[in-house]
């Protein structure tokens, strides 16, 4: 597995300033400071969920400042569902689930462009349900047989 080529860029496709501007646009934030706050909050929360090779590969796709925010977090032992992620983010930031969902969507829209579909598919496979929707993609999971 380790000798296979990975279709992820070795360097980020944008600078942190460019990332902030994209997030500011996606989230319709009034200032860069507000966009920066959303980026750091959401990436810190994501850093508590993503583990393994996917965590390493995602960090390599991000600008250095964003990657450091992701890496500064210790992964949780029990990963949260997508909705749990939003609720946890709201609780940690003192916001509402609606604002946490908005921030998540704005940041993940940019992160998904940087990561690409292959890495996103790997991340979705490792996390509980609900994350694809947060990244603006269809939730495609195999149905589980009834017990």
mmCIF file with all atom_site columns, C-alpha atoms in Angstrom:
data_model
loop_
_atom_site.group_PDB
_atom_site.id
_atom_site.type_symbol
_atom_site.label_atom_id
_atom_site.label_alt_id
_atom_site.label_comp_id
_atom_site.label_asym_id
_atom_site.label_entity_id
_atom_site.label_seq_id
_atom_site.pdbx_PDB_ins_code
_atom_site.Cartn_x
_atom_site.Cartn_y
_atom_site.Cartn_z
_atom_site.occupancy
_atom_site.B_iso_or_equiv
_atom_site.pdbx_formal_charge
_atom_site.auth_seq_id
_atom_site.auth_comp_id
_atom_site.auth_asym_id
_atom_site.auth_atom_id
_atom_site.pdbx_PDB_model_num
ATOM 1   C CA . UNK A 1 1   ? 0.000   0.000  0.000  1.00 0.00 ? 1   UNK A CA 1
ATOM 2   C CA . UNK A 1 2   ? 2.787   2.436  0.822  1.00 0.00 ? 2   UNK A CA 1
ATOM 3   C CA . UNK A 1 3   ? 4.550   1.948  -2.494 1.00 0.00 ? 3   UNK A CA 1
ATOM 4   C CA . UNK A 1 4   ? 1.501   3.069  -4.487 1.00 0.00 ? 4   UNK A CA 1
ATOM 5   C CA . UNK A 1 5   ? 1.493   6.549  -5.926 1.00 0.00 ? 5   UNK A CA 1
ATOM 6   C CA . UNK A 1 6   ? -0.978  8.899  -4.287 1.00 0.00 ? 6   UNK A CA 1
ATOM 7   C CA . UNK A 1 7   ? -2.759  11.403 -6.497 1.00 0.00 ? 7   UNK A CA 1
ATOM 8   C CA . UNK A 1 8   ? -2.431  14.198 -3.932 1.00 0.00 ? 8   UNK A CA 1
ATOM 9   C CA . UNK A 1 9   ? -0.323  17.258 -4.564 1.00 0.00 ? 9   UNK A CA 1
ATOM 10  C CA . UNK A 1 10  ? 2.944   17.484 -2.642 1.00 0.00 ? 10  UNK A CA 1
ATOM 11  C CA . UNK A 1 11  ? 2.457   21.228 -2.193 1.00 0.00 ? 11  UNK A CA 1
ATOM 12  C CA . UNK A 1 12  ? -0.685  23.175 -1.412 1.00 0.00 ? 12  UNK A CA 1
ATOM 13  C CA . UNK A 1 13  ? -2.422  24.651 -4.437 1.00 0.00 ? 13  UNK A CA 1
ATOM 14  C CA . UNK A 1 14  ? -2.936  27.973 -2.646 1.00 0.00 ? 14  UNK A CA 1
ATOM 15  C CA . UNK A 1 15  ? -1.435  30.138 0.050  1.00 0.00 ? 15  UNK A CA 1
ATOM 16  C CA . UNK A 1 16  ? -3.106  30.661 3.402  1.00 0.00 ? 16  UNK A CA 1
ATOM 17  C CA . UNK A 1 17  ? -4.119  34.181 2.360  1.00 0.00 ? 17  UNK A CA 1
ATOM 18  C CA . UNK A 1 18  ? -5.745  32.787 -0.774 1.00 0.00 ? 18  UNK A CA 1
ATOM 19  C CA . UNK A 1 19  ? -7.485  30.157 1.325  1.00 0.00 ? 19  UNK A CA 1
ATOM 20  C CA . UNK A 1 20  ? -8.856  32.836 3.646  1.00 0.00 ? 20  UNK A CA 1
ATOM 21  C CA . UNK A 1 21  ? -10.165 34.815 0.685  1.00 0.00 ? 21  UNK A CA 1
ATOM 22  C CA . UNK A 1 22  ? -11.892 31.722 -0.737 1.00 0.00 ? 22  UNK A CA 1
ATOM 23  C CA . UNK A 1 23  ? -13.456 30.921 2.635  1.00 0.00 ? 23  UNK A CA 1
ATOM 24  C CA . UNK A 1 24  ? -14.477 34.544 3.035  1.00 0.00 ? 24  UNK A CA 1
ATOM 25  C CA . UNK A 1 25  ? -16.205 34.377 -0.335 1.00 0.00 ? 25  UNK A CA 1
ATOM 26  C CA . UNK A 1 26  ? -17.825 30.951 0.288  1.00 0.00 ? 26  UNK A CA 1
ATOM 27  C CA . UNK A 1 27  ? -19.099 31.963 3.719  1.00 0.00 ? 27  UNK A CA 1
ATOM 28  C CA . UNK A 1 28  ? -19.958 35.565 2.797  1.00 0.00 ? 28  UNK A CA 1
ATOM 29  C CA . UNK A 1 29  ? -17.980 36.692 5.849  1.00 0.00 ? 29  UNK A CA 1
ATOM 30  C CA . UNK A 1 30  ? -17.620 40.456 6.305  1.00 0.00 ? 30  UNK A CA 1
ATOM 31  C CA . UNK A 1 31  ? -13.903 40.324 7.225  1.00 0.00 ? 31  UNK A CA 1
ATOM 32  C CA . UNK A 1 32  ? -10.804 38.192 6.756  1.00 0.00 ? 32  UNK A CA 1
ATOM 33  C CA . UNK A 1 33  ? -10.603 37.897 10.533 1.00 0.00 ? 33  UNK A CA 1
ATOM 34  C CA . UNK A 1 34  ? -14.001 36.204 10.636 1.00 0.00 ? 34  UNK A CA 1
ATOM 35  C CA . UNK A 1 35  ? -12.943 33.858 7.813  1.00 0.00 ? 35  UNK A CA 1
ATOM 36  C CA . UNK A 1 36  ? -9.712  33.088 9.659  1.00 0.00 ? 36  UNK A CA 1
ATOM 37  C CA . UNK A 1 37  ? -11.651 32.279 12.822 1.00 0.00 ? 37  UNK A CA 1
ATOM 38  C CA . UNK A 1 38  ? -13.881 29.878 10.877 1.00 0.00 ? 38  UNK A CA 1
ATOM 39  C CA . UNK A 1 39  ? -10.872 28.190 9.230  1.00 0.00 ? 39  UNK A CA 1
ATOM 40  C CA . UNK A 1 40  ? -9.061  27.636 12.513 1.00 0.00 ? 40  UNK A CA 1
ATOM 41  C CA . UNK A 1 41  ? -12.177 26.447 14.391 1.00 0.00 ? 41  UNK A CA 1
ATOM 42  C CA . UNK A 1 42  ? -13.296 24.013 11.684 1.00 0.00 ? 42  UNK A CA 1
ATOM 43  C CA . UNK A 1 43  ? -9.836  22.622 10.938 1.00 0.00 ? 43  UNK A CA 1
ATOM 44  C CA . UNK A 1 44  ? -9.170  22.130 14.651 1.00 0.00 ? 44  UNK A CA 1
ATOM 45  C CA . UNK A 1 45  ? -12.422 20.182 14.903 1.00 0.00 ? 45  UNK A CA 1
ATOM 46  C CA . UNK A 1 46  ? -11.508 18.149 11.806 1.00 0.00 ? 46  UNK A CA 1
ATOM 47  C CA . UNK A 1 47  ? -8.079  17.462 13.298 1.00 0.00 ? 47  UNK A CA 1
ATOM 48  C CA . UNK A 1 48  ? -9.819  15.742 16.199 1.00 0.00 ? 48  UNK A CA 1
ATOM 49  C CA . UNK A 1 49  ? -11.575 13.366 13.768 1.00 0.00 ? 49  UNK A CA 1
ATOM 50  C CA . UNK A 1 50  ? -9.207  12.445 10.928 1.00 0.00 ? 50  UNK A CA 1
ATOM 51  C CA . UNK A 1 51  ? -6.456  9.924  11.661 1.00 0.00 ? 51  UNK A CA 1
ATOM 52  C CA . UNK A 1 52  ? -3.860  7.810  9.891  1.00 0.00 ? 52  UNK A CA 1
ATOM 53  C CA . UNK A 1 53  ? -2.561  8.317  6.382  1.00 0.00 ? 53  UNK A CA 1
ATOM 54  C CA . UNK A 1 54  ? -5.601  10.430 5.549  1.00 0.00 ? 54  UNK A CA 1
ATOM 55  C CA . UNK A 1 55  ? -4.587  12.956 8.219  1.00 0.00 ? 55  UNK A CA 1
ATOM 56  C CA . UNK A 1 56  ? -1.045  13.143 6.822  1.00 0.00 ? 56  UNK A CA 1
ATOM 57  C CA . UNK A 1 57  ? -2.210  13.463 3.226  1.00 0.00 ? 57  UNK A CA 1
ATOM 58  C CA . UNK A 1 58  ? -4.806  16.102 4.096  1.00 0.00 ? 58  UNK A CA 1
ATOM 59  C CA . UNK A 1 59  ? -2.220  18.178 5.950  1.00 0.00 ? 59  UNK A CA 1
ATOM 60  C CA . UNK A 1 60  ? 0.054   18.048 2.897  1.00 0.00 ? 60  UNK A CA 1
ATOM 61  C CA . UNK A 1 61  ? -2.750  19.483 0.744  1.00 0.00 ? 61  UNK A CA 1
ATOM 62  C CA . UNK A 1 62  ? -3.315  22.477 3.000  1.00 0.00 ? 62  UNK A CA 1
ATOM 63  C CA . UNK A 1 63  ? -1.336  25.696 3.347  1.00 0.00 ? 63  UNK A CA 1
ATOM 64  C CA . UNK A 1 64  ? 1.154   25.475 6.243  1.00 0.00 ? 64  UNK A CA 1
ATOM 65  C CA . UNK A 1 65  ? -0.877  27.624 8.657  1.00 0.00 ? 65  UNK A CA 1
ATOM 66  C CA . UNK A 1 66  ? -3.985  25.511 8.065  1.00 0.00 ? 66  UNK A CA 1
ATOM 67  C CA . UNK A 1 67  ? -2.039  22.251 8.320  1.00 0.00 ? 67  UNK A CA 1
ATOM 68  C CA . UNK A 1 68  ? -0.600  23.318 11.674 1.00 0.00 ? 68  UNK A CA 1
ATOM 69  C CA . UNK A 1 69  ? -4.103  23.927 13.012 1.00 0.00 ? 69  UNK A CA 1
ATOM 70  C CA . UNK A 1 70  ? -5.155  20.446 11.866 1.00 0.00 ? 70  UNK A CA 1
ATOM 71  C CA . UNK A 1 71  ? -2.030  18.800 13.343 1.00 0.00 ? 71  UNK A CA 1
ATOM 72  C CA . UNK A 1 72  ? -2.212  20.615 16.681 1.00 0.00 ? 72  UNK A CA 1
ATOM 73  C CA . UNK A 1 73  ? -5.209  18.513 17.676 1.00 0.00 ? 73  UNK A CA 1
ATOM 74  C CA . UNK A 1 74  ? -5.149  15.123 19.335 1.00 0.00 ? 74  UNK A CA 1
ATOM 75  C CA . UNK A 1 75  ? -7.609  12.804 17.569 1.00 0.00 ? 75  UNK A CA 1
ATOM 76  C CA . UNK A 1 76  ? -10.626 11.730 19.606 1.00 0.00 ? 76  UNK A CA 1
ATOM 77  C CA . UNK A 1 77  ? -10.871 8.053  20.469 1.00 0.00 ? 77  UNK A CA 1
ATOM 78  C CA . UNK A 1 78  ? -14.508 7.939  19.337 1.00 0.00 ? 78  UNK A CA 1
ATOM 79  C CA . UNK A 1 79  ? -15.116 9.694  16.002 1.00 0.00 ? 79  UNK A CA 1
ATOM 80  C CA . UNK A 1 80  ? -18.234 11.831 15.729 1.00 0.00 ? 80  UNK A CA 1
ATOM 81  C CA . UNK A 1 81  ? -20.883 11.558 13.037 1.00 0.00 ? 81  UNK A CA 1
ATOM 82  C CA . UNK A 1 82  ? -21.271 14.535 10.731 1.00 0.00 ? 82  UNK A CA 1
ATOM 83  C CA . UNK A 1 83  ? -24.081 15.958 12.878 1.00 0.00 ? 83  UNK A CA 1
ATOM 84  C CA . UNK A 1 84  ? -22.056 15.245 16.026 1.00 0.00 ? 84  UNK A CA 1
ATOM 85  C CA . UNK A 1 85  ? -19.166 17.168 14.451 1.00 0.00 ? 85  UNK A CA 1
ATOM 86  C CA . UNK A 1 86  ? -21.406 20.214 13.944 1.00 0.00 ? 86  UNK A CA 1
ATOM 87  C CA . UNK A 1 87  ? -22.842 20.038 17.469 1.00 0.00 ? 87  UNK A CA 1
ATOM 88  C CA . UNK A 1 88  ? -19.354 19.654 18.979 1.00 0.00 ? 88  UNK A CA 1
ATOM 89  C CA . UNK A 1 89  ? -18.063 22.608 16.970 1.00 0.00 ? 89  UNK A CA 1
ATOM 90  C CA . UNK A 1 90  ? -20.994 24.752 18.121 1.00 0.00 ? 90  UNK A CA 1
ATOM 91  C CA . UNK A 1 91  ? -20.378 23.816 21.761 1.00 0.00 ? 91  UNK A CA 1
ATOM 92  C CA . UNK A 1 92  ? -16.631 24.525 21.563 1.00 0.00 ? 92  UNK A CA 1
ATOM 93  C CA . UNK A 1 93  ? -17.058 27.887 19.839 1.00 0.00 ? 93  UNK A CA 1
ATOM 94  C CA . UNK A 1 94  ? -20.087 29.044 21.796 1.00 0.00 ? 94  UNK A CA 1
ATOM 95  C CA . UNK A 1 95  ? -22.135 29.345 18.613 1.00 0.00 ? 95  UNK A CA 1
ATOM 96  C CA . UNK A 1 96  ? -25.310 27.732 17.401 1.00 0.00 ? 96  UNK A CA 1
ATOM 97  C CA . UNK A 1 97  ? -25.497 24.548 15.334 1.00 0.00 ? 97  UNK A CA 1
ATOM 98  C CA . UNK A 1 98  ? -26.670 26.707 12.405 1.00 0.00 ? 98  UNK A CA 1
ATOM 99  C CA . UNK A 1 99  ? -23.579 28.942 12.485 1.00 0.00 ? 99  UNK A CA 1
ATOM 100 C CA . UNK A 1 100 ? -21.317 25.949 13.058 1.00 0.00 ? 100 UNK A CA 1
ATOM 101 C CA . UNK A 1 101 ? -22.850 24.239 10.006 1.00 0.00 ? 101 UNK A CA 1
ATOM 102 C CA . UNK A 1 102 ? -22.382 27.419 7.953  1.00 0.00 ? 102 UNK A CA 1
ATOM 103 C CA . UNK A 1 103 ? -18.731 27.722 8.984  1.00 0.00 ? 103 UNK A CA 1
ATOM 104 C CA . UNK A 1 104 ? -18.150 24.044 8.273  1.00 0.00 ? 104 UNK A CA 1
ATOM 105 C CA . UNK A 1 105 ? -19.641 24.308 4.801  1.00 0.00 ? 105 UNK A CA 1
ATOM 106 C CA . UNK A 1 106 ? -17.585 27.380 3.919  1.00 0.00 ? 106 UNK A CA 1
ATOM 107 C CA . UNK A 1 107 ? -14.298 25.858 5.083  1.00 0.00 ? 107 UNK A CA 1
ATOM 108 C CA . UNK A 1 108 ? -14.957 22.364 3.736  1.00 0.00 ? 108 UNK A CA 1
ATOM 109 C CA . UNK A 1 109 ? -15.841 23.783 0.302  1.00 0.00 ? 109 UNK A CA 1
ATOM 110 C CA . UNK A 1 110 ? -12.277 25.065 0.031  1.00 0.00 ? 110 UNK A CA 1
ATOM 111 C CA . UNK A 1 111 ? -10.695 22.030 1.706  1.00 0.00 ? 111 UNK A CA 1
ATOM 112 C CA . UNK A 1 112 ? -12.476 19.708 -0.725 1.00 0.00 ? 112 UNK A CA 1
ATOM 113 C CA . UNK A 1 113 ? -10.936 21.549 -3.688 1.00 0.00 ? 113 UNK A CA 1
ATOM 114 C CA . UNK A 1 114 ? -7.485  21.289 -2.140 1.00 0.00 ? 114 UNK A CA 1
ATOM 115 C CA . UNK A 1 115 ? -7.809  17.622 -1.158 1.00 0.00 ? 115 UNK A CA 1
ATOM 116 C CA . UNK A 1 116 ? -9.420  16.326 -4.336 1.00 0.00 ? 116 UNK A CA 1
ATOM 117 C CA . UNK A 1 117 ? -11.961 13.537 -4.783 1.00 0.00 ? 117 UNK A CA 1
ATOM 118 C CA . UNK A 1 118 ? -9.621  10.604 -4.140 1.00 0.00 ? 118 UNK A CA 1
ATOM 119 C CA . UNK A 1 119 ? -8.466  11.796 -0.719 1.00 0.00 ? 119 UNK A CA 1
ATOM 120 C CA . UNK A 1 120 ? -11.988 12.889 0.231  1.00 0.00 ? 120 UNK A CA 1
ATOM 121 C CA . UNK A 1 121 ? -13.305 9.419  -0.586 1.00 0.00 ? 121 UNK A CA 1
ATOM 122 C CA . UNK A 1 122 ? -10.650 7.891  1.670  1.00 0.00 ? 122 UNK A CA 1
ATOM 123 C CA . UNK A 1 123 ? -11.532 10.308 4.488  1.00 0.00 ? 123 UNK A CA 1
ATOM 124 C CA . UNK A 1 124 ? -15.265 9.589  4.144  1.00 0.00 ? 124 UNK A CA 1
ATOM 125 C CA . UNK A 1 125 ? -14.562 5.861  4.242  1.00 0.00 ? 125 UNK A CA 1
ATOM 126 C CA . UNK A 1 126 ? -12.737 6.179  7.590  1.00 0.00 ? 126 UNK A CA 1
ATOM 127 C CA . UNK A 1 127 ? -15.253 8.478  9.295  1.00 0.00 ? 127 UNK A CA 1
ATOM 128 C CA . UNK A 1 128 ? -18.822 7.782  10.444 1.00 0.00 ? 128 UNK A CA 1
ATOM 129 C CA . UNK A 1 129 ? -21.707 8.899  8.227  1.00 0.00 ? 129 UNK A CA 1
ATOM 130 C CA . UNK A 1 130 ? -22.602 12.487 7.540  1.00 0.00 ? 130 UNK A CA 1
ATOM 131 C CA . UNK A 1 131 ? -19.271 14.011 6.517  1.00 0.00 ? 131 UNK A CA 1
ATOM 132 C CA . UNK A 1 132 ? -19.843 13.875 2.763  1.00 0.00 ? 132 UNK A CA 1
ATOM 133 C CA . UNK A 1 133 ? -22.848 16.147 3.197  1.00 0.00 ? 133 UNK A CA 1
ATOM 134 C CA . UNK A 1 134 ? -20.721 18.605 5.180  1.00 0.00 ? 134 UNK A CA 1
ATOM 135 C CA . UNK A 1 135 ? -18.329 18.710 2.226  1.00 0.00 ? 135 UNK A CA 1
ATOM 136 C CA . UNK A 1 136 ? -21.216 19.360 -0.143 1.00 0.00 ? 136 UNK A CA 1
ATOM 137 C CA . UNK A 1 137 ? -21.242 15.875 -1.640 1.00 0.00 ? 137 UNK A CA 1
ATOM 138 C CA . UNK A 1 138 ? -23.766 13.051 -1.777 1.00 0.00 ? 138 UNK A CA 1
ATOM 139 C CA . UNK A 1 139 ? -23.601 10.522 1.030  1.00 0.00 ? 139 UNK A CA 1
ATOM 140 C CA . UNK A 1 140 ? -22.933 7.248  -0.769 1.00 0.00 ? 140 UNK A CA 1
ATOM 141 C CA . UNK A 1 141 ? -22.848 4.355  1.665  1.00 0.00 ? 141 UNK A CA 1
ATOM 142 C CA . UNK A 1 142 ? -23.701 0.727  1.153  1.00 0.00 ? 142 UNK A CA 1
ATOM 143 C CA . UNK A 1 143 ? -26.940 -0.238 2.909  1.00 0.00 ? 143 UNK A CA 1
ATOM 144 C CA . UNK A 1 144 ? -26.420 -2.512 5.905  1.00 0.00 ? 144 UNK A CA 1
ATOM 145 C CA . UNK A 1 145 ? -28.525 -5.684 6.044  1.00 0.00 ? 145 UNK A CA 1
ATOM 146 C CA . UNK A 1 146 ? -31.231 -5.714 8.700  1.00 0.00 ? 146 UNK A CA 1
ATOM 147 C CA . UNK A 1 147 ? -30.342 -7.801 11.742 1.00 0.00 ? 147 UNK A CA 1
#
